[in-house]
Amino acid sequence: PGSALPKIEKVQVVGAVSRVEEAVESVAATVSLIERKDAFRDVASDLRGLLRYEPGVSIENGATRFGLGNIAIRGLDGNRVQMTVDGIRLPESYRVGLYANASRNALGLGLLKQVEIVRGPASAIHGSDALAGVVAFTTLDPASFLRGGKAFGGEAFAVHTRADGGIARGGAVAFEAAGTQVLVGAERTDSREIDNLGTVGGTGATRTEPNPQSARTESQLVKWIVPAGSGWRYTLTADRYARDVATDELSLNPRTPRTVSQLGDDLSRRSRYSAEAVGYDIGPFTRLAFTAFLQDSRTQQDTAETRVNTTAACLSAPGTINCLREVRFRYENREKGVVAIGEAEPRWFGLEHRFVAGAEFSRTRSTESRDGRQTILNTGAVSSVVGGEPLPARDFPVTDTDRFGAFVQDSVVALDPRLTWIPGVRVDAFRVRPRADEMFASSSGGRPVASLSDESASPKLGVLFRASEALTLNAQLATGFRAPPAADLNIGLTSLPAGYSVIPNPDLKPETSRGAEIGARVKAGDVEAMATAFYTRYSDLILSRTPLACPANPACVPGATGTFQSRNVAEARIYGVEARIAWRFAKGWTARAAISAPRGDDTGKNVPLNSIDPPRAVAGIGYEAPRWGAALHVTHSRAPTRVDRTVGLNFVPPGWTTADLTAWWKPLPALEIAAGAFNLADRKYWLWSDVRNLTNITAGFDRYTQPGRNYGVNARWSF
């Protein structure tokens, strides 16, 4: 096992780099592949577990309430990393304030076939949002179970994880009749809060034990594949995800000392319906695919907060009033689109080409609102003014975003039979159209809204040089861009009683990146290895809701203590090295290692980037027999040494080393059991991605520790 490390004696096929299937050895970019079998044997129960052995890739975790959040690749995260399911972009994340957080992790692991990670700018193929890279999830299909001419097959599985008390169960069934294939799958997980090594209980900011949580996650998947003759095949897919989490935030918020109780009830929903037509040997195309899709996502987060001995406005000032504040945050995305991708292998001027070309269009409607009420418990009086702010309110107007992109890529052997050139370019156009309604006009103070239209071209050039049968050298120049988000463009929110105002910025420009990387891949006998050095510059990075210098700045709102605005202010560079190796040194035995050592700087301020993970290395040794196997992995992370403390950061964790032991066994041909023991030494440690933004000196930092010694068990029955 060891999902992040290369496998021996197997040709890995990926589709996320060029959006068509190709061997890993044929791409110039750096890409990782995590297959379903690896996730099972590594006992991965969530996205963090899935990425456990992927140095250079991390995912943040909000320890107080919201849980796993953004995935970071080489130091950039959030909507700068494109995430897709079956080639369809997942909705963007959105955060505002302390109690509103719509994440992108709306998918269940039990119904996934594989995960691909493309590192570095990838907008030449994927367009906007692929500024830092791509994480592409592929769901199960009937062929996953109908091998060897079977007409019926499937799998039932169960998972238990000690760290969060999670119990997952589910399965998938596939059958074929008259050439038609159908797959139906479902999964449900019940869990609680994630353990840590905090020891202080009670209520308040000094609490370090995890806040009590209860969570339920469900996902369903249906695929129907119909052959249509003349080389065509149609696939209909329905994909649904639902998650509900209840949290008792006993840690409270140190900024609101009058708060004595805070309860959160969060739900997220995502549904996707798609129709795909794939044809082979159609005219000049070896493969031609058309996809139409509709995707809806919704986040609703309710917060009930009780305050005592405060004022009638229910703020933080002392008084004699007790009150209950109930607030509901809603964020919805509805996206529809079409995609066309074709492959061709012509021979021009005596040269063999492999062309990939595509075009896509999508329209997304984003809707956000906050509503609530405030009850004076002394008298029972109810008001729709919460914390001095009239509700309902919108932080940005209902917005339609249109995206159009067209790309082409060629792969051609030229000048030298060992040399493959992979040029490509993509042109994108986007349009943001806000619709200011009465709710937004009221909450923004009547500020006008701005539309935005722009275009961007993203070229790339990759080169492969096969120096020998064992050694391939690769290099790539690539670009990336991200269109200004609707929320940053037109956000408008003023609450003078609370002392703040957030104003729009109609002059935002797209974020851009330019990256270069060189590397080498070795495949010689029982050894596989790769090494990559990369350097990327980022321009016009948007910092959301940054404070203005008031009152000197003319954009400051009179009467507001602080005025905030999203701005293109950040210039950055990120560079480093990545390497991995696998060596089968004896029959059944494999030694593996992987390392990532990135560095990053905010070149505008000449300070380090806090989003960069410290260097991390994973080493493992495993044995695999036909019916059983085991592996020991040791992970080491250095302490962060390049830290920007000007942002008020109060905690920099030490370095750490952990060891994990996993094993699997097939007592029957159809039954496989896997188990893992993690953090064997019961080490107390923190992940930099979890604590890099902690600036409150009263925070209980042990609340952000990782689970101590814990275990997980998987079982699956194939039929």
XYZ file of C-alpha atoms in Angstrom:
719
model
C 0.000 0.000 0.000
C 0.869 3.688 0.068
C -1.407 5.521 -2.300
C 0.804 8.518 -2.960
C 3.835 6.548 -4.035
C 4.447 4.955 -7.430
C 3.432 1.398 -8.204
C 5.653 -1.218 -9.846
C 4.873 -3.117 -13.044
C 1.738 -1.203 -13.933
C 0.968 1.409 -16.561
C -0.933 4.178 -14.798
C -3.541 5.904 -16.933
C -4.673 9.424 -16.079
C -7.176 11.767 -17.678
C -6.894 15.012 -15.723
C -3.779 16.417 -17.408
C -5.123 16.661 -20.973
C -8.766 15.680 -20.257
C -8.251 12.463 -22.224
C -6.814 9.157 -21.079
C -3.051 8.786 -21.419
C -0.178 7.045 -19.662
C 1.557 8.958 -16.875
C 4.830 8.501 -18.749
C 3.375 10.502 -21.679
C 2.650 13.738 -19.803
C 5.047 16.576 -19.053
C 3.204 17.750 -15.938
C 3.581 16.356 -12.424
C 0.574 14.175 -11.628
C -0.332 11.746 -8.846
C -2.890 8.953 -9.033
C -4.703 7.462 -6.030
C -6.758 4.406 -6.931
C -9.701 2.867 -5.089
C -7.652 -0.129 -3.961
C -5.010 2.162 -2.447
C -7.590 4.173 -0.516
C -9.084 0.951 0.883
C -5.772 -0.563 1.972
C -4.556 2.742 3.416
C -7.829 2.871 5.432
C -8.638 6.371 4.155
C -12.028 7.484 5.467
C -12.013 11.160 4.403
C -10.131 13.544 2.120
C -7.374 14.153 4.669
C -6.806 10.419 4.982
C -6.817 10.098 1.202
C -4.034 12.705 0.933
C -2.129 11.408 3.972
C 0.901 10.251 1.989
C 0.920 13.061 -0.620
C 3.672 15.554 0.363
C 3.018 18.961 -1.176
C -0.764 18.565 -0.969
C -2.702 19.405 2.192
C -6.206 20.161 3.402
C -7.173 22.508 6.200
C -9.444 21.546 9.085
C -11.573 23.951 11.120
C -11.379 22.437 14.581
C -14.224 24.428 16.121
C -17.124 23.713 13.751
C -16.783 23.493 9.987
C -14.304 20.622 9.603
C -12.319 19.870 6.459
C -12.036 22.791 4.075
C -9.796 23.775 1.188
C -7.208 21.614 -0.563
C -3.826 23.285 -1.126
C -1.363 22.358 -3.881
C 2.137 23.773 -3.565
C 0.929 26.443 -1.162
C -2.188 27.813 -2.872
C -5.659 26.673 -1.893
C -9.347 27.496 -2.039
C -10.839 28.350 -5.413
C -7.342 28.599 -6.907
C -7.328 24.784 -7.059
C -9.844 23.397 -9.527
C -11.824 20.410 -8.235
C -13.894 18.248 -10.580
C -16.079 15.141 -10.384
C -16.250 13.165 -13.638
C -14.844 16.212 -15.414
C -17.483 18.620 -14.052
C -16.272 21.473 -11.873
C -17.349 21.422 -8.215
C -18.990 24.633 -6.941
C -16.757 27.347 -5.522
C -16.286 27.755 -1.797
C -17.404 30.930 -0.050
C -16.818 32.315 3.435
C -17.965 35.449 5.172
C -17.668 36.238 8.873
C -17.324 33.615 11.590
C -20.502 31.612 11.009
C -20.759 31.206 7.231
C -18.565 28.715 5.403
C -19.625 26.929 2.207
C -16.887 24.408 1.390
C -16.280 22.301 -1.731
C -15.961 18.866 -0.136
C -19.377 17.697 -1.294
C -18.530 14.119 -2.237
C -18.323 10.721 -0.587
C -15.211 8.556 -0.871
C -17.045 5.223 -0.975
C -18.264 5.717 -4.548
C -14.978 6.967 -6.024
C -12.938 5.032 -8.569
C -9.789 7.164 -8.440
C -8.372 10.613 -7.695
C -5.836 12.494 -9.814
C -3.782 15.470 -8.654
C -2.176 17.779 -11.221
C 0.398 20.072 -9.610
C 1.086 23.540 -10.950
C -0.787 25.889 -13.318
C -3.171 23.999 -15.609
C -5.385 26.682 -17.163
C -4.171 25.849 -20.691
C -6.510 22.843 -20.538
C -8.817 23.462 -17.568
C -9.389 27.216 -17.686
C -10.193 29.444 -14.739
C -9.544 28.197 -11.192
C -6.670 25.902 -12.236
C -4.211 28.539 -11.055
C -2.399 26.165 -8.686
C -3.480 22.781 -10.020
C -6.350 20.329 -10.355
C -7.863 17.635 -8.156
C -9.992 15.372 -10.352
C -12.324 12.777 -8.814
C -13.707 9.936 -10.938
C -16.731 7.976 -9.732
C -17.396 4.273 -10.179
C -18.831 2.936 -13.422
C -20.322 -0.452 -14.378
C -16.982 -1.591 -15.817
C -15.535 -1.367 -12.293
C -17.438 -4.578 -11.476
C -18.292 -6.216 -14.825
C -14.874 -7.595 -15.673
C -14.191 -10.864 -17.428
C -17.523 -10.995 -19.232
C -19.613 -10.821 -16.043
C -23.220 -9.709 -16.452
C -23.724 -8.954 -12.764
C -21.360 -7.781 -10.029
C -20.852 -5.369 -7.224
C -19.437 -4.661 -3.814
C -20.634 -4.104 -0.250
C -18.364 -2.316 2.194
C -18.176 -1.144 5.794
C -15.714 1.200 7.524
C -15.066 2.085 11.157
C -12.675 4.826 12.287
C -11.811 5.383 15.929
C -10.687 9.012 15.553
C -14.221 10.246 14.842
C -16.294 7.214 15.823
C -17.290 6.951 12.192
C -19.300 4.040 10.836
C -19.735 3.943 7.073
C -21.635 1.340 5.108
C -22.619 1.135 1.506
C -22.215 -0.652 -1.743
C -22.691 -0.668 -5.483
C -24.373 -3.068 -7.904
C -23.805 -3.253 -11.653
C -25.462 -5.371 -14.324
C -25.540 -5.679 -18.097
C -28.422 -6.709 -20.354
C -28.611 -6.451 -24.135
C -25.524 -4.242 -24.174
C -26.969 -1.772 -21.660
C -25.011 -1.354 -18.427
C -26.378 0.065 -15.166
C -24.682 0.918 -11.876
C -26.449 1.889 -8.646
C -24.446 2.823 -5.555
C -25.106 4.347 -2.140
C -23.166 5.159 1.024
C -23.999 6.476 4.498
C -21.603 7.575 7.244
C -22.449 8.481 10.845
C -19.715 10.109 12.904
C -18.940 12.474 15.764
C -16.269 15.087 16.463
C -12.647 14.238 15.607
C -10.486 13.357 18.598
C -7.480 15.438 19.551
C -4.973 15.521 22.412
C -6.532 18.468 24.202
C -7.145 17.926 27.914
C -9.046 21.031 29.036
C -12.823 20.715 29.010
C -15.517 23.115 30.113
C -16.842 26.129 28.245
C -14.895 29.049 26.839
C -11.868 29.977 24.765
C -9.471 27.993 26.953
C -11.240 24.730 26.122
C -8.936 22.380 24.194
C -11.088 19.259 23.974
C -13.020 19.043 20.683
C -16.474 20.557 20.489
C -19.210 17.873 20.545
C -20.509 17.076 17.071
C -22.924 14.689 15.400
C -22.689 14.188 11.635
C -24.512 12.200 8.964
C -23.290 11.959 5.367
C -25.082 10.255 2.484
C -24.233 9.872 -1.194
C -25.902 8.102 -4.095
C -24.754 7.384 -7.640
C -26.607 6.022 -10.688
C -25.066 5.448 -14.127
C -26.852 4.101 -17.193
C -24.755 3.319 -20.272
C -26.477 2.584 -23.581
C -24.730 1.626 -26.845
C -26.254 3.442 -29.803
C -24.539 1.907 -32.820
C -22.232 3.586 -35.352
C -19.527 3.768 -32.711
C -21.525 5.857 -30.209
C -22.262 5.229 -26.536
C -24.504 7.281 -24.227
C -24.090 7.646 -20.459
C -26.641 9.169 -18.087
C -25.416 9.965 -14.562
C -27.164 11.099 -11.392
C -24.952 11.960 -8.425
C -26.258 13.190 -5.056
C -24.542 14.189 -1.809
C -25.986 15.315 1.539
C -24.309 16.118 4.856
C -25.793 17.320 8.155
C -23.681 18.347 11.156
C -24.816 19.551 14.590
C -22.186 21.264 16.763
C -22.203 22.459 20.355
C -19.510 25.151 20.193
C -18.392 24.942 23.801
C -15.149 26.713 22.870
C -17.246 29.815 22.111
C -15.779 32.940 20.526
C -13.290 34.927 22.640
C -14.283 38.107 20.782
C -17.798 37.950 22.272
C -17.330 37.587 26.044
C -21.084 37.792 26.751
C -21.769 34.548 24.868
C -22.562 31.550 27.095
C -23.943 29.108 24.515
C -23.555 28.635 20.781
C -25.131 25.866 18.710
C -24.532 25.214 15.025
C -26.651 23.187 12.605
C -25.071 22.902 9.164
C -26.279 21.150 6.050
C -24.833 20.894 2.562
C -26.446 19.404 -0.516
C -25.164 18.759 -4.025
C -26.858 17.050 -6.957
C -25.522 16.581 -10.465
C -27.221 15.234 -13.578
C -25.259 14.713 -16.764
C -25.658 13.164 -20.196
C -22.608 12.144 -22.196
C -22.268 10.894 -25.759
C -18.958 9.284 -26.730
C -18.135 8.188 -30.258
C -15.106 6.363 -31.637
C -13.653 6.723 -35.133
C -16.055 9.522 -36.042
C -14.755 11.297 -39.143
C -11.241 12.597 -38.398
C -11.640 11.939 -34.667
C -10.478 8.787 -32.930
C -12.698 9.792 -30.018
C -15.373 12.460 -29.715
C -17.276 13.277 -26.516
C -20.156 15.636 -25.757
C -21.418 16.294 -22.222
C -24.338 18.337 -20.934
C -24.826 18.788 -17.201
C -26.878 20.451 -14.496
C -25.471 20.831 -10.992
C -27.124 22.312 -7.909
C -25.437 22.933 -4.574
C -26.804 24.434 -1.387
C -25.291 25.250 1.984
C -27.443 26.238 4.952
C -25.889 27.025 8.318
C -27.930 27.928 11.398
C -26.351 29.472 14.486
C -28.162 29.959 17.804
C -26.185 32.108 20.242
C -27.201 33.006 23.796
C -25.699 36.123 25.421
C -26.137 37.307 28.996
C -25.603 40.556 30.889
C -25.432 42.608 27.715
C -27.294 45.557 26.216
C -30.587 45.724 24.346
C -28.634 45.622 21.056
C -27.220 42.247 22.167
C -23.638 43.266 21.472
C -20.557 42.709 23.656
C -21.009 45.660 25.999
C -22.038 44.907 29.625
C -25.620 45.372 30.746
C -28.629 43.627 32.263
C -30.163 42.068 29.140
C -30.140 38.369 28.200
C -30.780 37.600 24.538
C -30.887 34.861 21.919
C -29.492 35.511 18.429
C -30.583 33.104 15.674
C -28.983 33.525 12.254
C -29.326 31.470 9.069
C -26.769 31.633 6.251
C -27.670 30.266 2.807
C -25.449 29.926 -0.238
C -26.639 28.330 -3.471
C -25.058 27.624 -6.842
C -26.955 26.407 -9.875
C -24.746 25.604 -12.851
C -25.567 24.253 -16.288
C -23.173 23.699 -19.126
C -21.970 21.774 -22.153
C -18.543 20.348 -22.994
C -17.135 18.948 -26.245
C -13.732 17.232 -26.473
C -12.208 15.477 -29.462
C -9.043 13.468 -30.098
C -7.356 12.939 -33.449
C -4.121 11.290 -34.568
C -3.331 12.682 -38.027
C -0.048 12.374 -39.869
C 1.040 15.734 -41.264
C 4.287 16.493 -43.085
C 5.586 13.072 -42.173
C 5.037 13.616 -38.435
C 2.706 11.719 -36.084
C 0.402 14.061 -34.126
C -1.995 13.500 -31.279
C -4.432 16.392 -31.098
C -6.808 17.124 -28.261
C -9.260 19.978 -28.735
C -12.274 21.088 -26.775
C -14.785 23.789 -26.040
C -17.106 24.377 -23.117
C -19.726 26.817 -21.894
C -21.320 27.128 -18.473
C -23.643 29.515 -16.678
C -23.699 29.691 -12.892
C -26.208 31.535 -10.748
C -24.899 32.299 -7.252
C -27.305 33.312 -4.499
C -26.355 34.221 -0.926
C -28.389 35.507 1.985
C -28.465 35.825 5.761
C -31.627 35.908 7.817
C -32.444 35.686 11.476
C -34.014 37.150 14.567
C -33.032 38.410 17.981
C -35.061 37.657 21.100
C -34.764 39.588 24.368
C -35.180 36.783 26.893
C -36.074 39.203 29.709
C -39.231 40.363 27.924
C -39.795 37.976 24.995
C -39.521 40.820 22.470
C -38.462 39.641 18.999
C -36.696 41.749 16.376
C -35.267 41.144 12.900
C -32.363 43.443 13.750
C -29.528 41.164 14.880
C -26.391 42.735 16.317
C -27.448 46.101 14.953
C -27.905 44.739 11.413
C -31.360 44.538 9.781
C -32.080 41.101 8.343
C -32.591 39.541 5.831
C -29.480 40.743 4.008
C -27.285 39.805 1.096
C -23.515 40.212 1.146
C -23.428 40.250 -2.658
C -26.210 40.399 -5.272
C -27.671 37.430 -7.091
C -25.110 36.929 -9.852
C -24.949 35.059 -13.158
C -21.456 34.089 -14.299
C -20.932 32.915 -17.883
C -17.752 31.059 -18.808
C -16.644 30.068 -22.301
C -13.389 28.332 -23.121
C -11.768 26.631 -26.096
C -8.454 24.800 -26.081
C -6.174 22.774 -28.304
C -3.135 20.661 -27.510
C -0.814 18.706 -29.767
C 1.695 15.989 -28.995
C 4.237 15.487 -31.754
C 7.627 13.832 -32.138
C 9.881 16.250 -34.014
C 13.559 17.096 -34.576
C 14.663 13.952 -32.750
C 12.799 10.633 -32.430
C 13.414 10.781 -28.677
C 11.876 14.264 -28.363
C 8.135 14.861 -27.898
C 6.751 18.402 -27.994
C 3.428 19.145 -26.280
C 2.246 22.697 -27.082
C -1.193 23.887 -26.062
C -3.283 27.003 -25.618
C -6.675 27.876 -24.211
C -8.747 31.026 -24.680
C -11.326 31.907 -22.031
C -14.001 34.564 -21.906
C -16.111 35.271 -18.856
C -18.925 37.625 -17.968
C -20.244 38.488 -14.504
C -23.778 39.917 -14.407
C -25.145 40.956 -10.999
C -28.846 41.474 -10.318
C -29.327 43.896 -7.449
C -32.646 43.268 -5.712
C -34.282 45.109 -2.822
C -32.596 42.900 -0.218
C -29.100 43.662 -1.491
C -29.841 47.351 -1.993
C -30.963 47.598 1.627
C -27.956 45.793 3.117
C -25.384 47.548 0.888
C -26.675 51.064 1.444
C -27.860 51.380 -2.148
C -24.400 51.068 -3.669
C -24.423 50.395 -7.430
C -23.307 47.011 -8.729
C -20.822 46.410 -11.522
C -20.732 43.924 -14.372
C -17.460 42.561 -15.683
C -16.378 40.985 -18.965
C -12.868 39.891 -19.814
C -10.824 37.399 -21.818
C -7.649 35.485 -21.119
C -5.262 33.304 -23.129
C -3.334 30.553 -21.340
C -0.537 28.931 -23.364
C 1.728 26.076 -22.331
C 4.619 24.073 -23.741
C 5.720 20.673 -22.527
C 8.726 18.633 -23.630
C 9.610 14.967 -23.084
C 13.075 13.634 -23.901
C 13.484 9.870 -23.720
C 17.196 9.710 -23.043
C 17.075 5.923 -22.728
C 14.618 3.145 -22.017
C 15.076 3.826 -18.321
C 15.303 7.635 -18.234
C 12.865 10.311 -19.417
C 13.487 14.022 -18.917
C 10.504 16.370 -18.827
C 10.012 20.120 -18.790
C 6.999 22.401 -18.933
C 6.133 26.070 -19.169
C 2.518 26.661 -18.119
C 0.177 29.502 -17.282
C -2.887 29.857 -15.117
C -5.592 32.384 -14.393
C -8.643 32.896 -12.214
C -11.518 35.217 -12.973
C -12.551 37.615 -10.177
C -15.212 35.907 -8.038
C -18.652 37.464 -8.016
C -18.545 37.766 -4.226
C -15.356 39.860 -4.306
C -16.488 41.995 -7.212
C -19.769 43.237 -5.728
C -19.747 42.443 -2.026
C -21.506 45.208 -0.147
C -22.394 45.184 3.522
C -22.612 48.044 5.999
C -23.445 47.806 9.712
C -22.634 51.059 11.463
C -23.819 49.792 14.894
C -21.285 46.974 14.571
C -18.710 49.441 13.258
C -17.847 47.969 9.852
C -18.516 48.322 6.151
C -17.532 46.033 3.276
C -17.518 47.740 -0.110
C -17.355 46.350 -3.683
C -14.460 46.691 -6.114
C -15.574 46.819 -9.766
C -11.958 47.199 -10.937
C -10.726 43.745 -9.941
C -8.486 42.024 -12.494
C -8.034 38.280 -13.069
C -5.336 36.509 -11.118
C -2.566 35.019 -13.268
C 0.329 32.603 -12.872
C 3.337 31.578 -14.935
C 5.229 28.465 -14.001
C 8.190 26.407 -15.108
C 9.238 22.950 -14.027
C 11.866 20.438 -15.032
C 12.130 16.851 -13.967
C 13.351 13.349 -14.558
C 11.642 9.969 -14.403
C 13.448 6.680 -14.010
C 11.991 3.236 -14.604
C 14.743 0.651 -14.482
C 14.009 -2.902 -13.461
C 12.718 -2.878 -9.905
C 13.170 0.871 -9.400
C 10.828 3.719 -10.281
C 11.684 7.295 -9.371
C 10.898 10.869 -10.278
C 12.175 14.303 -9.301
C 10.789 17.735 -10.165
C 11.941 21.299 -9.580
C 9.336 24.044 -10.046
C 9.106 27.842 -9.999
C 5.850 29.788 -10.360
C 5.099 33.511 -10.197
C 1.605 34.730 -9.322
C 0.291 38.191 -10.150
C -2.735 40.228 -9.090
C -3.774 37.777 -6.388
C -7.059 38.903 -4.862
C -7.067 39.375 -1.111
C -10.688 39.210 0.003
C -12.059 41.890 2.311
C -8.766 43.546 3.255
C -8.902 46.571 5.619
C -8.428 50.017 4.114
C -6.299 52.702 5.760
C -9.074 54.782 7.289
C -9.871 57.616 7.384
C -7.100 58.569 4.922
C -8.458 56.416 2.091
C -11.296 58.266 0.288
C -13.159 54.961 -0.161
C -13.672 54.641 3.607
C -17.307 54.739 4.703
C -18.090 57.633 7.075
C -19.182 56.425 10.508
C -17.654 52.957 10.153
C -14.749 52.037 12.385
C -13.356 49.777 9.661
C -13.894 49.609 5.902
C -12.964 46.475 3.967
C -12.548 45.819 0.242
C -11.262 42.983 -1.952
C -8.204 44.120 -3.898
C -5.541 42.950 -6.358
C -2.589 43.507 -4.064
C -0.552 40.324 -3.852
C 2.406 39.275 -5.981
C 3.948 35.960 -5.045
C 6.464 33.347 -6.067
C 6.443 29.696 -5.062
C 9.288 27.331 -5.851
C 10.719 24.077 -4.626
C 11.465 20.432 -5.328
C 9.479 17.194 -5.176
C 10.758 13.635 -5.467
C 9.581 10.077 -4.964
C 11.023 6.598 -5.388
C 9.875 2.985 -5.149
C 12.271 0.021 -5.044
C 11.239 -3.628 -5.103
C 14.316 -5.023 -3.396
C 13.097 -8.596 -2.821
C 10.144 -10.754 -3.779
C 7.017 -9.146 -2.327
C 8.982 -6.339 -0.638
C 8.894 -2.672 -1.677
C 10.544 0.366 -0.121
C 9.125 3.787 -0.922
C 9.854 7.425 -0.172
C 8.478 10.814 -1.198
C 9.451 14.367 -0.286
C 8.208 17.883 -0.954
C 10.204 21.002 -0.069
C 8.404 24.173 -1.199
C 9.190 27.822 -0.452
C 7.091 30.888 -1.078
C 7.298 34.663 -0.785
C 4.917 37.583 -0.957
C 7.133 39.601 -3.284
C 5.089 42.757 -2.803
C 5.751 42.846 0.941
C 9.004 40.859 0.798
C 7.787 38.443 3.478
C 7.284 34.651 3.493
C 3.944 33.178 2.432
C 2.232 31.562 5.399
C 0.201 29.321 3.091
C 3.303 27.254 2.259
C 3.564 23.944 4.096
C 6.953 23.165 5.645
C 9.053 20.425 3.999
C 7.541 16.991 4.485
C 8.800 13.484 3.745
C 7.136 10.066 3.774
C 9.065 6.788 3.858
C 7.577 3.321 3.881
C 8.301 -0.347 3.570
C 5.704 -2.928 2.630
C 5.229 -6.590 1.919
C 2.579 -7.933 -0.426
C 1.605 -11.578 -0.964
C -1.319 -12.862 -3.049
C -3.694 -12.923 -0.052
C -2.255 -10.457 2.444
C 0.037 -7.502 2.836
C 1.304 -4.955 5.341
C 3.098 -1.620 5.276
C 4.785 0.739 7.706
C 4.854 4.454 6.849
C 6.838 7.130 8.663
C 5.982 10.790 8.004
C 8.215 13.671 9.045
C 7.420 17.377 8.834
C 9.859 20.128 9.676
C 8.716 23.026 11.811
C 7.737 26.130 9.824
C 10.802 28.380 9.763
C 9.790 30.984 7.178
C 6.801 32.699 8.790
C 5.284 36.153 8.329
C 4.529 37.307 11.870
C 3.336 40.758 10.813
C -0.201 39.364 10.456
C -0.421 38.747 14.210
C 0.340 35.030 14.144
C 0.736 33.760 17.699
C 1.512 30.080 17.285
C 4.110 28.246 15.194
C 4.025 24.485 15.807
C 7.126 22.336 16.219
C 8.193 19.698 13.727
C 6.856 16.189 14.119
C 7.296 12.560 13.126
C 4.567 9.916 13.097
C 4.375 6.249 12.159
C 1.416 4.318 10.716
C 0.981 0.574 10.305
C -1.556 -0.849 7.846
C -2.375 -4.409 6.799
C -4.872 -6.197 4.577
C -6.031 -9.803 4.314
C -8.234 -11.796 1.941
C -9.560 -14.777 3.933
C -11.848 -15.552 0.980
C -11.484 -14.616 -2.685
C -14.483 -12.288 -2.387
C -13.733 -10.853 1.068
C -11.000 -8.356 1.907
C -10.308 -6.779 5.297
C -7.941 -3.874 5.926
C -6.891 -2.298 9.210
C -4.607 0.527 10.195
C -3.079 1.930 13.366
C -2.105 5.580 13.050
C 0.170 7.831 15.105
C 1.600 4.728 16.769
C 3.712 6.722 19.247
C 0.695 8.795 20.354
C 2.593 11.911 19.302
C 1.131 15.343 20.051
C 1.444 17.430 16.907
C -0.192 20.114 14.804
C -0.575 20.479 11.039
C 0.537 23.873 9.765
C -2.503 24.056 7.450
C -4.769 24.022 10.541
C -3.039 26.706 12.623
C -1.386 29.078 10.164
C -4.229 31.608 10.467
C -4.618 31.552 14.263
C -4.069 35.071 15.559
C -6.101 35.088 18.780
C -3.760 34.923 21.753
C -6.466 33.429 24.001
C -7.109 30.477 21.686
C -6.635 27.015 23.118
C -4.021 25.819 20.656
C -4.225 22.208 21.828
C -7.726 22.188 20.346
C -6.005 22.004 16.951
C -3.859 18.958 17.736
C -4.232 15.841 15.616
C -5.739 12.624 17.006
C -3.505 10.531 19.213
C -3.051 6.836 18.604
C -6.101 5.666 16.645
C -7.204 2.921 14.301
C -9.478 2.173 11.391
C -10.968 -1.013 9.936
C -12.396 -1.619 6.453
C -14.148 -4.635 4.984
C -15.525 -5.228 1.514
C -17.331 -8.126 -0.121
C -17.134 -8.396 -3.892
C -19.594 -10.419 -5.931
